[in-house]
Amino acid sequence: MKVADNLANINKQIEAACNKTNRDPDQIKIIAVTKYVSIERAKEAIEAGIVHLGENREEGLSAKWAVLGDKPKWHFIGTLQSRKVKNIIDKVDYIHSLDRLSLAAEIDKRAQRKVNCFVQVKTSEEDSKHGIDPNEVHSFIQQLEQYSNIQVVGLMTMAPFTDDEQVLRRCFRALKELQLEIQGKKLEYAPCHELSMGMSNDFEVAIEEGATMIRIGTALVGE
């Protein structure tokens, strides 16, 4: 299917999820996850009206950046090795996977401007998932104050791949509660007003639980 057709279907699903919870669909930003598709397909997404593109590997981001430049807003959504920071730092608008102080220090050192970062939180019990323990998020964000080039715009999580809606809701709700706590502190370096959660299989539940950015790959641009 064309990306434009997929996008129309997703927008209908977003609208339905927002109607359930009295939210404005305009509050939801769609990140097209283009890590498994060609540059041509990524171009098609931009032409369909997608503003945000997400990549999870430095090599993939650099290859698409070389062709597409800053037409889209770029999101780095995968685990980021400190040694790769220098290769992406001047290309990305958002980093979704800040999960350790050593990475924060490298971002701060390499950046020429404030970088919008999401702190990645492990709200599921799956061993395969990365992120900071929810109990350590407050102290972690407190320590980020020393890095003047880091702006904590929000929190990110990945729920388990499951059809169990209650499990999904628990993961997303836990992140929303943490986000509200941090936002309530009114920290200049950590406004924490965004929630990056929800993918092709669970974005409707994520929206119902407060997501502001959803990361859609398969359902939008295909495999």
Rosetta silent file (secondary structure, phi, psi, omega in degrees, C-alpha in Angstrom):
SEQUENCE: MKVADNLANINKQIEAACNKTNRDPDQIKIIAVTKYVSIERAKEAIEAGIVHLGENREEGLSAKWAVLGDKPKWHFIGTLQSRKVKNIIDKVDYIHSLDRLSLAAEIDKRAQRKVNCFVQVKTSEEDSKHGIDPNEVHSFIQQLEQYSNIQVVGLMTMAPFTDDEQVLRRCFRALKELQLEIQGKKLEYAPCHELSMGMSNDFEVAIEEGATMIRIGTALVGE
SCORE:     score description
SCORE:     0.000 S_00000001
   1 L     0.000  155.253  176.138    0.000    0.000    0.000 S_00000001
   2 L   -71.485  149.173  178.460    0.985    3.592   -0.467 S_00000001
   3 H   -59.380  -39.554 -178.670    2.248    5.423    2.611 S_00000001
   4 H   -59.338  -39.229  178.874   -0.484    8.048    2.110 S_00000001
   5 H   -68.872  -43.266  177.291   -3.186    5.350    2.367 S_00000001
   6 H   -60.756  -41.986 -179.372   -1.587    3.838    5.462 S_00000001
   7 H   -62.931  -40.171  178.640   -1.312    7.301    7.000 S_00000001
   8 H   -60.861  -42.565  178.365   -5.015    7.972    6.386 S_00000001
   9 H   -64.765  -42.589 -179.364   -5.903    4.735    8.219 S_00000001
  10 H   -65.191  -40.405  178.754   -3.582    5.545   11.126 S_00000001
  11 H   -61.589  -36.059  176.458   -5.014    9.052   11.430 S_00000001
  12 H   -64.482  -41.274  178.880   -8.501    7.525   11.757 S_00000001
  13 H   -66.421  -38.728  177.222   -7.229    5.244   14.544 S_00000001
  14 H   -62.325  -44.950 -179.260   -5.564    8.202   16.282 S_00000001
  15 H   -60.601  -43.199 -179.917   -8.798   10.165   16.089 S_00000001
  16 H   -63.241  -43.682  179.842  -10.783    7.268   17.575 S_00000001
  17 H   -64.877  -38.719  179.224   -8.307    6.844   20.454 S_00000001
  18 H   -68.227  -38.336  179.056   -8.366   10.599   21.135 S_00000001
  19 H   -61.207  -35.214  179.997  -12.173   10.680   21.101 S_00000001
  20 H   -64.174  -29.789 -171.945  -12.219    8.014   23.831 S_00000001
  21 L  -120.217   15.760  179.445  -10.115   10.180   26.130 S_00000001
  22 L    54.629   43.223  176.801  -11.134   13.702   25.082 S_00000001
  23 L  -106.835  159.384  177.939   -7.741   14.451   23.571 S_00000001
  24 L   -91.526  121.581  179.271   -6.894   16.582   20.564 S_00000001
  25 H   -56.111  -25.515  179.141   -5.443   14.488   17.681 S_00000001
  26 H   -66.781  -14.804  177.432   -3.176   17.441   16.871 S_00000001
  27 H   -75.973  -13.348 -173.935   -1.298   16.675   20.119 S_00000001
  28 L   -98.664  122.526  175.861   -0.044   13.387   18.625 S_00000001
  29 E  -101.204  130.145  177.364    3.119   13.408   16.522 S_00000001
  30 E   -93.921  124.051  172.227    3.710   10.410   14.253 S_00000001
  31 E  -101.586  115.850  176.537    7.329    9.291   13.873 S_00000001
  32 E   -79.063  114.903 -178.813    7.708    7.139   10.759 S_00000001
  33 E   -84.870  106.792 -170.870   10.240    4.462   11.675 S_00000001
  34 L  -103.058   17.121 -171.440   12.153    3.995    8.425 S_00000001
  35 L   -64.642  -26.277 -176.775   14.911    1.683    9.646 S_00000001
  36 L  -104.671    4.964 -174.985   13.816   -1.289    7.497 S_00000001
  37 L  -119.141  167.372 -176.101   12.798    0.566    4.347 S_00000001
  38 L   -74.108  166.534  175.287   14.509    2.197    1.395 S_00000001
  39 H   -62.146  -36.189  178.890   15.353    5.860    0.986 S_00000001
  40 H   -61.663  -40.721  179.636   12.645    5.993   -1.716 S_00000001
  41 H   -68.632  -36.835  176.046   10.043    4.774    0.778 S_00000001
  42 H   -63.895  -39.611  176.214   11.228    7.356    3.314 S_00000001
  43 H   -61.171  -41.693  179.818   10.857   10.025    0.608 S_00000001
  44 H   -61.116  -37.770  178.371    7.325    8.786   -0.022 S_00000001
  45 H   -62.894  -43.331  178.899    6.549    9.233    3.665 S_00000001
  46 H   -63.058  -42.890 -179.994    7.725   12.861    3.547 S_00000001
  47 H   -65.190  -26.229  178.593    5.659   13.467    0.409 S_00000001
  48 L   -79.434   -7.028  177.365    2.621   12.020    2.217 S_00000001
  49 L   110.650    3.900  177.984    2.988   14.709    4.866 S_00000001
  50 L   -72.486  131.532 -178.625    5.116   12.952    7.489 S_00000001
  51 L   -99.146  -32.372 -171.765    7.350   15.445    9.312 S_00000001
  52 E  -110.226  127.066  174.778    9.206   13.111   11.717 S_00000001
  53 E  -117.969  140.293 -179.520   11.451   10.175   10.695 S_00000001
  54 E  -119.841  134.166  175.511   13.021    7.728   13.143 S_00000001
  55 E  -127.503  148.770 -177.847   16.134    5.586   12.724 S_00000001
  56 L  -113.015    1.917  176.372   17.676    3.185   15.228 S_00000001
  57 L  -133.653  142.763 -178.022   21.161    2.793   13.746 S_00000001
  58 H   -59.846  -39.754 -176.751   23.779    5.412   13.003 S_00000001
  59 H   -64.304  -43.207  179.876   24.546    3.884    9.594 S_00000001
  60 H   -65.729  -40.889  179.833   20.908    3.974    8.483 S_00000001
  61 H   -64.691  -45.025 -177.874   20.431    7.521    9.675 S_00000001
  62 H   -63.606  -38.933 -179.575   23.599    8.747    7.979 S_00000001
  63 H   -65.292  -43.052 -179.441   22.663    7.084    4.669 S_00000001
  64 H   -74.222  -35.905  177.601   19.201    8.638    4.602 S_00000001
  65 H   -59.812  -39.408 -177.844   20.484   11.980    5.864 S_00000001
  66 H   -58.627  -28.929 -178.855   22.923   12.120    2.925 S_00000001
  67 H   -98.359  -43.103 -171.752   19.937   12.126    0.547 S_00000001
  68 H   -94.366  -19.456  179.183   17.115   13.733    2.534 S_00000001
  69 L    56.083 -139.107 -175.600   19.085   16.210    4.649 S_00000001
  70 L   -98.985   25.361  174.569   17.013   18.235    7.070 S_00000001
  71 L   -58.192  -50.388  174.445   13.707   17.966    5.171 S_00000001
  72 L   -91.535  168.751  166.440   12.284   15.827    7.998 S_00000001
  73 E   -87.930  129.137 -174.282   12.875   16.151   11.713 S_00000001
  74 E   -98.128  135.261  177.658   15.163   13.232   12.623 S_00000001
  75 E  -120.410  126.321  171.430   14.696   11.055   15.701 S_00000001
  76 E   -92.967  116.731 -169.592   17.317    8.567   16.886 S_00000001
  77 L  -114.551   -0.727 -178.373   15.227    5.851   18.542 S_00000001
  78 L  -101.510  177.333  174.058   17.625    2.952   19.098 S_00000001
  79 L   -60.197  128.527 -175.119   20.253    2.115   21.672 S_00000001
  80 L  -110.042  117.473  175.528   23.005    4.683   21.137 S_00000001
  81 L   -76.499  139.056 -177.416   26.635    3.731   21.670 S_00000001
  82 H   -55.952  -37.183 -176.632   28.701    6.593   23.056 S_00000001
  83 H   -70.562  -15.034  179.970   31.287    6.214   20.285 S_00000001
  84 H   -92.951   -9.219 -175.500   28.589    6.774   17.633 S_00000001
  85 H   -55.746  -43.578 -175.617   27.326   10.057   19.123 S_00000001
  86 H   -61.370  -25.134 -177.958   29.757   12.179   17.108 S_00000001
  87 H   -82.318  -18.552 -176.187   28.350   10.752   13.855 S_00000001
  88 H  -116.282  -14.855 -165.501   24.712   11.655   14.523 S_00000001
  89 L   -61.438  -31.825 -179.246   24.742   14.640   16.860 S_00000001
  90 L   -91.905    4.188 -178.744   24.539   17.313   14.158 S_00000001
  91 L  -108.079  -26.826 -171.027   21.853   15.402   12.226 S_00000001
  92 L   -96.893  148.546  173.935   19.206   14.585   14.838 S_00000001
  93 L   -95.567  -27.799 -179.171   16.486   16.732   16.369 S_00000001
  94 E  -141.433  142.957  169.973   15.625   14.197   19.095 S_00000001
  95 E  -117.899  124.489 -172.760   17.359   11.312   20.877 S_00000001
  96 E   -99.290    3.460 -168.366   14.895    8.841   22.432 S_00000001
  97 E  -130.004   39.734  176.110   17.319    6.543   24.230 S_00000001
  98 E   -76.155  113.306 -172.997   19.192    8.464   26.931 S_00000001
  99 L  -138.191    9.508  178.493   19.727    5.795   29.574 S_00000001
 100 L  -161.796  152.904 -175.894   23.112    6.409   31.245 S_00000001
 101 H   -67.424  -32.675  179.619   25.296    9.267   32.422 S_00000001
 102 H   -62.924  -35.693  176.852   28.234    8.300   30.217 S_00000001
 103 H   -69.755  -41.271  177.529   25.999    8.803   27.170 S_00000001
 104 H   -58.549  -43.179 -179.046   24.763   12.131   28.543 S_00000001
 105 H   -63.243  -39.470 -179.429   28.367   13.291   28.972 S_00000001
 106 H   -70.025  -41.915  176.720   29.225   12.356   25.381 S_00000001
 107 H   -59.890  -46.338 -178.312   26.148   14.099   23.960 S_00000001
 108 H   -61.631  -39.667 -178.038   26.959   17.190   26.003 S_00000001
 109 H   -68.913  -39.677 -173.353   30.576   17.196   24.823 S_00000001
 110 H   -86.325  -24.103 -173.104   29.776   16.771   21.134 S_00000001
 111 L   -74.978  144.479  175.400   26.702   18.991   20.812 S_00000001
 112 L  -101.406    1.092 -176.894   26.898   22.567   19.547 S_00000001
 113 L  -156.016  174.102  175.389   23.376   23.308   20.808 S_00000001
 114 L   -68.705  134.472  179.678   20.796   21.949   23.224 S_00000001
 115 E  -108.186  129.102  177.172   19.699   18.450   22.189 S_00000001
 116 E   -73.003  116.016 -176.564   16.125   17.295   22.819 S_00000001
 117 E  -121.525  143.875  168.726   16.429   14.031   24.740 S_00000001
 118 E  -105.311  132.415  172.069   14.003   11.438   26.039 S_00000001
 119 E   -81.235  124.480 -178.901   15.067    9.449   29.076 S_00000001
 120 E   -85.288  126.153 -175.485   14.394    5.795   28.296 S_00000001
 121 E  -117.480  135.778  178.788   12.606    4.006   31.132 S_00000001
 122 L   -91.475   94.543 -179.136   12.154    0.255   31.483 S_00000001
 123 L   -94.788   -4.611  175.832    8.516   -0.080   32.530 S_00000001
 124 L  -105.413  167.175 -178.081    8.207   -3.730   31.470 S_00000001
 125 L   -97.204    7.659 -179.176    9.789   -6.760   33.099 S_00000001
 126 L   -71.102  131.847  179.709   11.233   -8.128   29.866 S_00000001
 127 L   -64.176  -28.179 -175.237   14.988   -8.732   30.019 S_00000001
 128 L   -75.036  -13.977 -176.864   15.355   -7.683   26.379 S_00000001
 129 L   -85.944  142.415  178.699   14.138   -4.145   27.050 S_00000001
 130 L   -97.872  166.795  173.682   16.575   -1.335   27.806 S_00000001
 131 L   131.900  168.962 -178.821   16.126    1.666   30.059 S_00000001
 132 E   -82.218  143.933  174.745   16.425    3.059   33.546 S_00000001
 133 L   -61.404  134.860 -178.470   14.556    1.472   36.422 S_00000001
 134 H   -52.160  -33.171 -179.377   11.478    3.612   37.221 S_00000001
 135 H   -69.918  -15.220 -177.000   12.717    3.993   40.816 S_00000001
 136 H  -105.430   -0.201 -174.207   15.931    5.624   39.579 S_00000001
 137 H   -64.580  -44.455 -178.095   14.453    8.102   37.092 S_00000001
 138 H   -59.978  -46.923 -178.364   14.164   11.043   39.485 S_00000001
 139 H   -68.847  -35.309  178.347   17.777   10.800   40.664 S_00000001
 140 H   -62.403  -47.813 -178.753   19.010   10.237   37.088 S_00000001
 141 H   -65.276  -34.746  176.487   17.277   13.366   35.807 S_00000001
 142 H   -59.011  -40.371 -178.551   18.618   15.335   38.774 S_00000001
 143 H   -71.937  -18.970 -179.351   22.155   14.397   37.711 S_00000001
 144 H   -74.238  -11.079 -178.764   21.520   15.594   34.144 S_00000001
 145 H   -59.328  -27.090 -177.010   21.434   19.211   35.328 S_00000001
 146 H   -71.809  -13.204 -175.605   25.232   19.355   34.982 S_00000001
 147 L  -103.889  102.925 -170.273   25.021   18.902   31.194 S_00000001
 148 L   -70.704  -17.396 -179.225   24.070   22.244   29.644 S_00000001
 149 L   -94.501    7.743  179.612   23.498   20.823   26.145 S_00000001
 150 E  -110.858  126.581  175.764   20.851   18.319   27.250 S_00000001
 151 E  -117.126  113.639 -179.626   17.167   19.227   27.348 S_00000001
 152 E   -82.943   98.279 -176.751   14.981   16.459   28.784 S_00000001
 153 E   -84.995  -16.540 -178.948   11.810   16.943   26.750 S_00000001
 154 E   178.648 -168.629  179.049   10.178   13.717   27.915 S_00000001
 155 E  -119.699  151.765  178.903   10.280   10.026   28.735 S_00000001
 156 E  -130.054  145.235  171.570   10.289    7.003   26.423 S_00000001
 157 L  -146.908  161.852  172.544    9.388    3.362   26.932 S_00000001
 158 L  -122.030  121.338  177.749    8.830    0.168   24.954 S_00000001
 159 L   -80.691  162.003  175.677    6.013   -2.102   26.077 S_00000001
 160 L   -63.603  155.264  175.490    6.191   -5.883   25.612 S_00000001
 161 L   -81.875   96.102 -174.599    4.937   -7.269   22.299 S_00000001
 162 L  -150.727  156.915  174.485    1.643   -8.648   23.581 S_00000001
 163 L   -92.535   -2.332 -177.990   -2.103   -8.581   22.955 S_00000001
 164 L   -77.201  102.395 -174.413   -2.732   -8.289   26.690 S_00000001
 165 H   -61.959  -34.099 -178.318   -4.128   -4.784   26.943 S_00000001
 166 H   -66.272  -38.160  177.194   -3.789   -4.650   30.721 S_00000001
 167 H   -63.584  -44.698  178.796   -0.040   -5.318   30.499 S_00000001
 168 H   -60.634  -46.770 -177.506    0.311   -2.555   27.901 S_00000001
 169 H   -62.080  -39.385  178.862   -1.715   -0.114   29.979 S_00000001
 170 H   -59.819  -44.079 -179.347    0.401   -0.797   33.084 S_00000001
 171 H   -64.043  -46.783 -176.440    3.605    0.004   31.171 S_00000001
 172 H   -71.233  -38.573 -178.389    2.253    3.173   29.600 S_00000001
 173 H   -65.886  -38.715  179.416    0.472    4.380   32.738 S_00000001
 174 H   -61.425  -38.920  179.719    3.643    3.986   34.816 S_00000001
 175 H   -69.249  -41.675  179.448    5.505    6.215   32.365 S_00000001
 176 H   -61.073  -41.846  179.637    2.757    8.830   32.353 S_00000001
 177 H   -62.102  -43.383  177.837    2.789    9.007   36.162 S_00000001
 178 H   -62.753  -43.035 -179.196    6.568    9.518   36.170 S_00000001
 179 H   -59.752  -43.988 -179.807    6.308   12.182   33.465 S_00000001
 180 H   -64.473  -37.915  178.652    3.757   14.148   35.465 S_00000001
 181 H   -62.886  -45.071 -177.885    5.925   13.962   38.597 S_00000001
 182 H   -71.086  -42.541  177.887    8.978   15.318   36.768 S_00000001
 183 H   -58.197  -36.708 -179.053    7.005   17.945   34.873 S_00000001
 184 H   -65.421  -19.317  178.510    5.597   19.107   38.213 S_00000001
 185 L   -76.237  -15.512  178.584    9.101   19.979   39.416 S_00000001
 186 L    54.028   50.883  178.103    9.284   22.720   36.736 S_00000001
 187 E   -84.433  129.878 -177.073   12.957   22.113   35.958 S_00000001
 188 L   -61.874  -38.154 -177.413   14.295   24.420   33.266 S_00000001
 189 L   -86.103   -7.177 -178.484   16.560   21.712   31.809 S_00000001
 190 E  -141.523   68.527  179.030   13.870   19.001   32.078 S_00000001
 191 L   -62.648  -31.845  170.760   10.415   20.331   31.130 S_00000001
 192 L    50.827   54.141 -178.905    9.452   16.713   30.402 S_00000001
 193 L  -100.882   -4.064 -177.401    6.208   17.455   28.564 S_00000001
 194 E  -109.187  152.485  173.833    6.455   14.655   25.948 S_00000001
 195 E  -130.072  111.818  178.067    5.771   10.910   26.124 S_00000001
 196 E   -96.035  101.659 -179.939    7.320    8.725   23.417 S_00000001
 197 L  -160.512  148.196 -178.502    5.455    5.424   23.571 S_00000001
 198 L   104.623  130.098  178.223    3.403    3.215   21.306 S_00000001
 199 L  -129.308 -168.949 -173.381    4.298    1.367   18.097 S_00000001
 200 L   -51.157  -38.988 -173.353    2.383   -0.254   15.226 S_00000001
 201 L   -86.727  -13.679 -171.945    0.781   -2.906   17.435 S_00000001
 202 L  -142.208   15.092 -172.236   -0.136   -0.807   20.483 S_00000001
 203 H   -67.580  -27.971 -179.901   -0.213    2.913   19.608 S_00000001
 204 H   -66.059  -42.821  177.068   -3.953    3.301   20.214 S_00000001
 205 H   -64.104  -41.466  179.696   -3.580    2.112   23.822 S_00000001
 206 H   -60.257  -41.900  178.680   -0.516    4.344   24.214 S_00000001
 207 H   -63.812  -43.524  178.707   -2.502    7.379   23.042 S_00000001
 208 H   -60.147  -26.951 -178.630   -5.316    6.565   25.475 S_00000001
 209 L   -98.023    4.694  171.255   -2.680    6.518   28.247 S_00000001
 210 L   117.296    3.971 -179.830   -1.088    9.847   27.269 S_00000001
 211 L   -56.531  141.397  172.181    1.425    9.341   24.431 S_00000001
 212 L  -112.670  -20.704  174.413    2.384   12.502   22.533 S_00000001
 213 E  -129.752  128.462  177.235    4.788   10.793   20.095 S_00000001
 214 E  -117.421  141.201 -173.587    4.124    7.378   18.552 S_00000001
 215 E  -108.123  103.123 -171.459    6.769    5.443   16.638 S_00000001
 216 E  -113.572  118.682  177.016    5.151    3.673   13.672 S_00000001
 217 L  -105.539  -84.959 -173.406    7.089    1.442   11.296 S_00000001
 218 H   -51.011  -48.312 -175.216    5.307   -1.549    9.771 S_00000001
 219 H   -67.914  -18.179 -175.746    1.780   -0.107    9.777 S_00000001
 220 H  -107.357  -54.424 -175.250    2.941    3.079    8.042 S_00000001
 221 H  -109.513   -4.284  178.656    5.929    2.412    5.774 S_00000001
 222 L    87.191 -176.425 -177.935    5.920   -1.398    5.738 S_00000001
 223 L   -75.044    0.000    0.000    8.660   -3.920    6.403 S_00000001
